[in-house]
């Protein structure tokens, strides 16, 4: 266990000369909370995370204890605290900076210079008492992961790192980078020039942008991704499960909704490999069934037949990833950024979506689609399959089931949709 990150952090805590023995456990709990929040946000250990004093109060209630422990953790080079905080201000050019809390991160040596046993994360952040759904709990009791996943994870990380775009490889016209607590959107040329001035590179990775040296970025991300993927799998192997309904969109959030899709091939349910029964172009299939929107007939037909992506690839002579980027903007972006190409092809649909976003706020659109998805897939399909005693792992717009159950589950889902007058196309993958 001395090779595990949290064990390394705990060892450093034991080297602190606290005045009270009770401070050691409280310091460990605080560091575990910070660690878990970093993992939850994607495992980026280099970006400081804001933590309010109110949050730390939930871990260490007494103010004097809290101040002492935070001070000693910083003095011991375990936690680094960003001294700055702000109540908000506006620059002369009108750029507004919102208020923000003090931010913290672990000292880099604890993360990047520690040998990590990537199959040994045990007992971290146990939250089984948060499991609210008995049907989910029954399925989680019979699930595990093939241990060869831990051999595959480094290869997966290499595949991910190969997708990094650097400098002029980046084609985005406008780029947003977080500076301090503010997301600044500037033209690509601005950030390329800024990178040259500061002797770093402009990097794009997983739709996020960074200003950093290429070598240091790759090594940092390699470690962070291996930690994140391994942590996700070890929680499942160790039985550290959770399940909650998201308060905003009512989606089911649990271990498998946060698992990297490439790792699902190692999931074993009730002793069998699993397959996914997936709704094709799900968000837009859901949209096509909502009467509150005015939609083009060709959009409805394409979305419900599952051919939307293929049609746009051919019509616009672009690849699937480019189609996906267009549709992500439609689902999650502001109306002013809707691709002109899609406005030309689906004028009625795009106008209806724009009207909705302009009236209710652009974020409300994707939330409504996700609420529709959760009603359909969790309150509908998942409940139906559970009543028929079929082990299933729901993952947003899909159901992951045992290989031997795949054919009948697909048929049961199709019958369920037909009974409820919901039109879509399913595929097994």
Tab-separated table of C-alpha atoms in Angstrom, residues 6 61 82 112 117-118 157 243 337 420:
chain	number	residue	atom	x	y	z
A	6	UNK	CA	-3.223	8.083	-0.869
A	61	UNK	CA	-16.276	21.410	11.997
A	82	UNK	CA	-3.640	29.446	-3.726
A	112	UNK	CA	4.053	12.606	-10.307
A	117	UNK	CA	0.571	0.269	-7.987
A	118	UNK	CA	-2.258	0.578	-10.470
A	157	UNK	CA	-3.796	5.867	-22.317
A	243	UNK	CA	-26.011	5.646	-7.308
A	337	UNK	CA	-23.017	29.238	-32.784
A	420	UNK	CA	-45.443	3.915	-25.759
